[in-house]
Amino acid sequence: MSIRAVVWDVDDTLFDYTGADRAALSAHLAAEGLLDGHASVVDALERWRVATEVHWARFAAGEVSFEGQRLDRVRHFLDQELTDTEADDWFRRYKTHYEIAWALFPDVLPVLDTLAASHRHAVLSNSSITVQDRKLRALGVHDRFEVILCAAELGVSKPEAGAFLAACEALELPPHEVAYVGDHPEIDWRGAADAGLLSVWIDRHGGHASVEALAGRHRIGSLAELPALLGADTRFGAPSTFG
């Protein structure tokens, strides 16, 4: 059965979240005079990454609201008992630097252009529609997607099958006619395949070479490989860098 639609993750799939986050935190800490409180910028970035993962997992599990996980990330990172207002003010100042650094990966627009006539497109993110709608508009790709779904509003997060199935239902397509493209080997790759979608893992850095390849799951090193994998009538596709 042919694939009729592609559902996309956003952060670190279309949008260079990691690059923007690192640039923003470095600029923010310098502006706040907080760099001396860490052994190095690398150490500060790692502490922020850990805080983000810990509190994002709590949000995904339904233990805290989307806004709450942001405030708790700040408290965790600074190791301070801050009021909601104090934590929110700190995060808002960080966010100013973060938005300045927003950028798509270079392979995004070419692949969206290539697949525009052959496939329908949607977004499924574990974030909030308020965040991702604004981000996609700022990046100039919002109108490329006919459906934009986010966990904060859906009430279910990836890798739960219900999140992926909600995207299929919104497109009015069965899962086997939908591909999902994401950067996380468990949340995206395994979750989408377990829900019955064609699962495509964009592993830009080849950092998980030991991960077992399973039926229904595909790994690519660049979005340039996606059209060929989907069988699109195009010369854009490149041979897989992973064999």
mmCIF file of C-alpha atoms in Angstrom:
data_model
loop_
_atom_site.group_PDB
_atom_site.id
_atom_site.type_symbol
_atom_site.label_atom_id
_atom_site.label_comp_id
_atom_site.label_asym_id
_atom_site.label_seq_id
_atom_site.Cartn_x
_atom_site.Cartn_y
_atom_site.Cartn_z
ATOM 1 C CA MET A 1 0.000 0.000 0.000
ATOM 2 C CA SER A 2 1.435 3.396 -0.970
ATOM 3 C CA ILE A 3 2.177 6.123 1.549
ATOM 4 C CA ARG A 4 -0.159 9.056 1.045
ATOM 5 C CA ALA A 5 0.881 11.390 3.881
ATOM 6 C CA VAL A 6 3.915 12.291 5.958
ATOM 7 C CA VAL A 7 3.523 13.336 9.581
ATOM 8 C CA TRP A 8 6.510 15.244 10.933
ATOM 9 C CA ASP A 9 8.070 15.784 14.314
ATOM 10 C CA VAL A 10 9.302 19.387 14.687
ATOM 11 C CA ASP A 11 12.173 19.811 17.157
ATOM 12 C CA ASP A 12 15.469 18.356 15.895
ATOM 13 C CA THR A 13 13.652 17.003 12.820
ATOM 14 C CA LEU A 14 12.572 20.106 10.912
ATOM 15 C CA PHE A 15 13.833 22.731 13.348
ATOM 16 C CA ASP A 16 17.369 22.735 14.778
ATOM 17 C CA TYR A 17 16.218 22.810 18.386
ATOM 18 C CA THR A 18 19.520 21.611 19.865
ATOM 19 C CA GLY A 19 21.528 24.234 17.996
ATOM 20 C CA ALA A 20 19.143 27.033 18.941
ATOM 21 C CA ASP A 21 18.943 25.894 22.571
ATOM 22 C CA ARG A 22 22.726 25.766 22.965
ATOM 23 C CA ALA A 23 23.241 29.153 21.328
ATOM 24 C CA ALA A 24 20.468 30.681 23.433
ATOM 25 C CA LEU A 25 21.652 29.312 26.763
ATOM 26 C CA SER A 26 25.234 30.408 26.116
ATOM 27 C CA ALA A 27 24.090 33.943 25.245
ATOM 28 C CA HIS A 28 21.629 34.046 28.144
ATOM 29 C CA LEU A 29 24.147 32.943 30.768
ATOM 30 C CA ALA A 30 26.640 35.508 29.508
ATOM 31 C CA ALA A 31 24.000 38.243 29.671
ATOM 32 C CA GLU A 32 22.948 37.167 33.185
ATOM 33 C CA GLY A 33 26.540 36.948 34.432
ATOM 34 C CA LEU A 34 26.089 33.271 35.316
ATOM 35 C CA LEU A 35 28.925 31.644 33.387
ATOM 36 C CA ASP A 36 31.264 31.814 36.408
ATOM 37 C CA GLY A 37 28.889 29.505 38.266
ATOM 38 C CA HIS A 38 29.814 26.571 35.989
ATOM 39 C CA ALA A 39 33.057 24.780 35.271
ATOM 40 C CA SER A 40 32.586 25.539 31.580
ATOM 41 C CA VAL A 41 29.942 26.423 29.014
ATOM 42 C CA VAL A 42 29.833 22.724 28.127
ATOM 43 C CA ASP A 43 29.079 21.883 31.760
ATOM 44 C CA ALA A 44 26.273 24.448 31.852
ATOM 45 C CA LEU A 45 24.791 23.114 28.609
ATOM 46 C CA GLU A 46 24.827 19.586 29.976
ATOM 47 C CA ARG A 47 23.080 20.638 33.173
ATOM 48 C CA TRP A 48 20.388 22.414 31.132
ATOM 49 C CA ARG A 49 19.999 19.350 28.894
ATOM 50 C CA VAL A 50 19.491 17.082 31.903
ATOM 51 C CA ALA A 51 16.988 19.488 33.473
ATOM 52 C CA THR A 52 15.079 19.624 30.198
ATOM 53 C CA GLU A 53 14.931 15.829 29.838
ATOM 54 C CA VAL A 54 13.862 15.267 33.456
ATOM 55 C CA HIS A 55 11.022 17.756 33.463
ATOM 56 C CA TRP A 56 9.899 17.069 29.900
ATOM 57 C CA ALA A 57 9.465 13.422 30.915
ATOM 58 C CA ARG A 58 7.282 14.568 33.822
ATOM 59 C CA PHE A 59 5.150 16.599 31.405
ATOM 60 C CA ALA A 60 4.848 13.635 29.010
ATOM 61 C CA ALA A 61 3.739 11.463 31.922
ATOM 62 C CA GLY A 62 1.033 13.970 32.872
ATOM 63 C CA GLU A 63 2.678 14.878 36.171
ATOM 64 C CA VAL A 64 3.041 18.590 35.410
ATOM 65 C CA SER A 65 1.628 21.120 32.955
ATOM 66 C CA PHE A 66 3.521 22.389 29.917
ATOM 67 C CA GLU A 67 4.158 25.724 31.617
ATOM 68 C CA GLY A 68 5.017 23.965 34.868
ATOM 69 C CA GLN A 69 7.797 21.923 33.307
ATOM 70 C CA ARG A 70 9.371 25.142 32.028
ATOM 71 C CA LEU A 71 9.421 26.672 35.495
ATOM 72 C CA ASP A 72 10.783 23.489 37.066
ATOM 73 C CA ARG A 73 13.551 23.325 34.457
ATOM 74 C CA VAL A 74 14.708 26.772 35.567
ATOM 75 C CA ARG A 75 14.617 25.847 39.280
ATOM 76 C CA HIS A 76 16.482 22.592 38.564
ATOM 77 C CA PHE A 77 19.123 24.326 36.474
ATOM 78 C CA LEU A 78 19.725 27.190 38.929
ATOM 79 C CA ASP A 79 19.235 24.964 41.986
ATOM 80 C CA GLN A 80 17.174 27.714 43.588
ATOM 81 C CA GLU A 81 13.739 27.952 45.180
ATOM 82 C CA LEU A 82 12.161 30.505 42.863
ATOM 83 C CA THR A 83 8.607 31.770 42.775
ATOM 84 C CA ASP A 84 6.642 31.090 39.606
ATOM 85 C CA THR A 85 7.078 34.723 38.607
ATOM 86 C CA GLU A 86 10.849 34.646 39.142
ATOM 87 C CA ALA A 87 11.260 31.395 37.203
ATOM 88 C CA ASP A 88 9.003 32.620 34.404
ATOM 89 C CA ASP A 89 10.917 35.889 34.095
ATOM 90 C CA TRP A 90 14.211 33.975 33.827
ATOM 91 C CA PHE A 91 12.788 31.667 31.173
ATOM 92 C CA ARG A 92 11.357 34.593 29.199
ATOM 93 C CA ARG A 93 14.780 36.240 29.079
ATOM 94 C CA TYR A 94 16.306 32.957 27.870
ATOM 95 C CA LYS A 95 13.498 32.634 25.303
ATOM 96 C CA THR A 96 14.471 35.966 23.711
ATOM 97 C CA HIS A 97 17.892 34.540 22.837
ATOM 98 C CA TYR A 98 16.339 31.220 21.804
ATOM 99 C CA GLU A 99 13.990 32.754 19.244
ATOM 100 C CA ILE A 100 16.810 34.744 17.677
ATOM 101 C CA ALA A 101 18.555 31.417 16.963
ATOM 102 C CA TRP A 102 15.576 29.665 15.319
ATOM 103 C CA ALA A 103 16.437 27.955 12.020
ATOM 104 C CA LEU A 104 15.324 25.051 9.871
ATOM 105 C CA PHE A 105 17.796 22.355 8.924
ATOM 106 C CA PRO A 106 19.118 22.956 5.366
ATOM 107 C CA ASP A 107 17.495 19.791 3.987
ATOM 108 C CA VAL A 108 13.941 20.698 5.111
ATOM 109 C CA LEU A 109 12.723 23.064 2.401
ATOM 110 C CA PRO A 110 14.108 20.956 -0.472
ATOM 111 C CA VAL A 111 12.331 17.816 0.745
ATOM 112 C CA LEU A 112 9.061 19.639 1.450
ATOM 113 C CA ASP A 113 9.204 21.114 -2.050
ATOM 114 C CA THR A 114 9.919 17.710 -3.570
ATOM 115 C CA LEU A 115 7.074 15.962 -1.752
ATOM 116 C CA ALA A 116 4.542 18.802 -1.995
ATOM 117 C CA ALA A 117 2.679 17.370 -4.988
ATOM 118 C CA SER A 118 2.898 13.691 -4.070
ATOM 119 C CA HIS A 119 2.128 13.597 -0.334
ATOM 120 C CA ARG A 120 -0.044 15.330 2.228
ATOM 121 C CA HIS A 121 1.760 16.742 5.272
ATOM 122 C CA ALA A 122 1.000 17.131 8.973
ATOM 123 C CA VAL A 123 2.809 17.749 12.256
ATOM 124 C CA LEU A 124 2.685 15.747 15.488
ATOM 125 C CA SER A 125 4.774 17.192 18.319
ATOM 126 C CA ASN A 126 5.090 16.499 22.015
ATOM 127 C CA SER A 127 5.046 20.255 22.631
ATOM 128 C CA SER A 128 2.185 22.772 22.746
ATOM 129 C CA ILE A 129 0.270 24.133 19.765
ATOM 130 C CA THR A 130 0.904 27.652 21.062
ATOM 131 C CA VAL A 131 4.651 27.062 20.824
ATOM 132 C CA GLN A 132 4.801 25.080 17.598
ATOM 133 C CA ASP A 133 2.231 27.099 15.654
ATOM 134 C CA ARG A 134 4.189 30.282 16.306
ATOM 135 C CA LYS A 135 7.503 28.583 15.557
ATOM 136 C CA LEU A 136 6.338 27.115 12.233
ATOM 137 C CA ARG A 137 4.968 30.502 11.187
ATOM 138 C CA ALA A 138 8.231 32.244 12.090
ATOM 139 C CA LEU A 139 10.184 29.644 10.108
ATOM 140 C CA GLY A 140 7.932 30.160 7.086
ATOM 141 C CA VAL A 141 6.577 26.593 6.813
ATOM 142 C CA HIS A 142 3.280 26.696 8.711
ATOM 143 C CA ASP A 143 1.205 26.591 5.522
ATOM 144 C CA ARG A 144 2.979 23.431 4.375
ATOM 145 C CA PHE A 145 0.964 21.367 6.891
ATOM 146 C CA GLU A 146 -2.764 20.738 6.755
ATOM 147 C CA VAL A 147 -2.864 19.386 10.321
ATOM 148 C CA ILE A 148 -0.789 20.444 13.362
ATOM 149 C CA LEU A 149 -1.271 18.398 16.535
ATOM 150 C CA CYS A 150 0.553 18.717 19.863
ATOM 151 C CA ALA A 151 0.546 16.624 23.015
ATOM 152 C CA ALA A 152 -0.401 19.449 25.363
ATOM 153 C CA GLU A 153 -3.762 19.803 23.623
ATOM 154 C CA LEU A 154 -4.254 16.164 22.600
ATOM 155 C CA GLY A 155 -3.825 14.896 26.135
ATOM 156 C CA VAL A 156 -1.615 12.039 24.905
ATOM 157 C CA SER A 157 2.093 12.089 24.094
ATOM 158 C CA LYS A 158 4.398 10.130 21.839
ATOM 159 C CA PRO A 159 5.349 7.266 22.032
ATOM 160 C CA GLU A 160 1.765 6.331 22.977
ATOM 161 C CA ALA A 161 -0.068 4.881 19.990
ATOM 162 C CA GLY A 162 -2.975 7.238 20.588
ATOM 163 C CA ALA A 163 -0.879 10.256 19.604
ATOM 164 C CA PHE A 164 0.079 8.785 16.235
ATOM 165 C CA LEU A 165 -3.414 7.456 15.609
ATOM 166 C CA ALA A 166 -4.864 10.908 16.321
ATOM 167 C CA ALA A 167 -2.748 12.280 13.465
ATOM 168 C CA CYS A 168 -3.981 9.533 11.145
ATOM 169 C CA GLU A 169 -7.573 10.217 12.152
ATOM 170 C CA ALA A 170 -7.141 13.935 11.506
ATOM 171 C CA LEU A 171 -5.892 13.094 7.999
ATOM 172 C CA GLU A 172 -8.672 10.514 7.575
ATOM 173 C CA LEU A 173 -6.118 7.913 6.545
ATOM 174 C CA PRO A 174 -5.312 4.453 7.941
ATOM 175 C CA PRO A 175 -1.910 4.153 9.694
ATOM 176 C CA HIS A 176 -0.387 1.994 6.948
ATOM 177 C CA GLU A 177 -0.830 4.881 4.485
ATOM 178 C CA VAL A 178 1.012 7.339 6.726
ATOM 179 C CA ALA A 179 4.737 7.806 7.357
ATOM 180 C CA TYR A 180 6.099 9.431 10.500
ATOM 181 C CA VAL A 181 9.483 11.184 10.500
ATOM 182 C CA GLY A 182 11.189 12.002 13.799
ATOM 183 C CA ASP A 183 14.589 12.208 15.442
ATOM 184 C CA HIS A 184 14.130 10.120 18.590
ATOM 185 C CA PRO A 185 14.702 6.340 18.313
ATOM 186 C CA GLU A 186 12.153 5.457 20.995
ATOM 187 C CA ILE A 187 9.640 8.315 21.166
ATOM 188 C CA ASP A 188 9.380 8.702 17.389
ATOM 189 C CA TRP A 189 10.840 5.689 15.575
ATOM 190 C CA ARG A 190 9.604 2.855 17.753
ATOM 191 C CA GLY A 191 6.391 4.608 18.797
ATOM 192 C CA ALA A 192 5.261 5.267 15.219
ATOM 193 C CA ALA A 193 6.047 1.750 14.052
ATOM 194 C CA ASP A 194 4.243 0.185 16.997
ATOM 195 C CA ALA A 195 1.187 2.284 16.063
ATOM 196 C CA GLY A 196 1.269 0.853 12.535
ATOM 197 C CA LEU A 197 2.767 3.779 10.621
ATOM 198 C CA LEU A 198 5.761 3.627 8.309
ATOM 199 C CA SER A 199 8.375 4.820 10.796
ATOM 200 C CA VAL A 200 11.330 6.881 9.594
ATOM 201 C CA TRP A 201 14.097 7.877 11.977
ATOM 202 C CA ILE A 202 16.198 10.893 10.967
ATOM 203 C CA ASP A 203 19.534 10.167 12.646
ATOM 204 C CA ARG A 204 21.572 13.142 11.443
ATOM 205 C CA HIS A 205 24.669 12.395 13.484
ATOM 206 C CA GLY A 206 24.769 8.598 13.327
ATOM 207 C CA GLY A 207 24.968 8.514 17.096
ATOM 208 C CA HIS A 208 22.996 5.297 17.565
ATOM 209 C CA ALA A 209 24.731 2.906 15.179
ATOM 210 C CA SER A 210 24.059 -0.100 17.426
ATOM 211 C CA VAL A 211 20.271 0.279 17.360
ATOM 212 C CA GLU A 212 18.668 -2.823 15.886
ATOM 213 C CA ALA A 213 16.828 -2.337 12.577
ATOM 214 C CA LEU A 214 13.305 -3.719 12.832
ATOM 215 C CA ALA A 215 10.588 -4.318 10.237
ATOM 216 C CA GLY A 216 8.553 -1.186 9.544
ATOM 217 C CA ARG A 217 11.289 1.112 10.815
ATOM 218 C CA HIS A 218 13.713 2.956 8.569
ATOM 219 C CA ARG A 219 16.745 5.070 9.397
ATOM 220 C CA ILE A 220 18.056 7.913 7.257
ATOM 221 C CA GLY A 221 20.946 10.306 7.761
ATOM 222 C CA SER A 222 19.413 13.175 5.782
ATOM 223 C CA LEU A 223 15.929 14.146 4.686
ATOM 224 C CA ALA A 224 17.309 14.002 1.141
ATOM 225 C CA GLU A 225 16.863 10.229 1.429
ATOM 226 C CA LEU A 226 13.149 10.410 2.249
ATOM 227 C CA PRO A 227 11.591 10.790 -1.237
ATOM 228 C CA ALA A 228 13.310 7.644 -2.504
ATOM 229 C CA LEU A 229 12.220 5.722 0.605
ATOM 230 C CA LEU A 230 8.611 6.834 0.057
ATOM 231 C CA GLY A 231 8.769 5.938 -3.610
ATOM 232 C CA ALA A 232 8.141 9.500 -4.744
ATOM 233 C CA ASP A 233 8.647 10.236 -8.440
ATOM 234 C CA THR A 234 11.708 12.409 -7.974
ATOM 235 C CA ARG A 235 15.446 12.663 -8.520
ATOM 236 C CA PHE A 236 15.930 14.339 -5.151
ATOM 237 C CA GLY A 237 16.358 11.090 -3.210
ATOM 238 C CA ALA A 238 19.865 10.008 -2.196
ATOM 239 C CA PRO A 239 21.191 6.543 -1.337
ATOM 240 C CA SER A 240 20.910 5.730 2.354
ATOM 241 C CA THR A 241 24.031 6.544 4.322
ATOM 242 C CA PHE A 242 23.255 3.611 6.598
ATOM 243 C CA GLY A 243 22.946 0.915 3.947
#
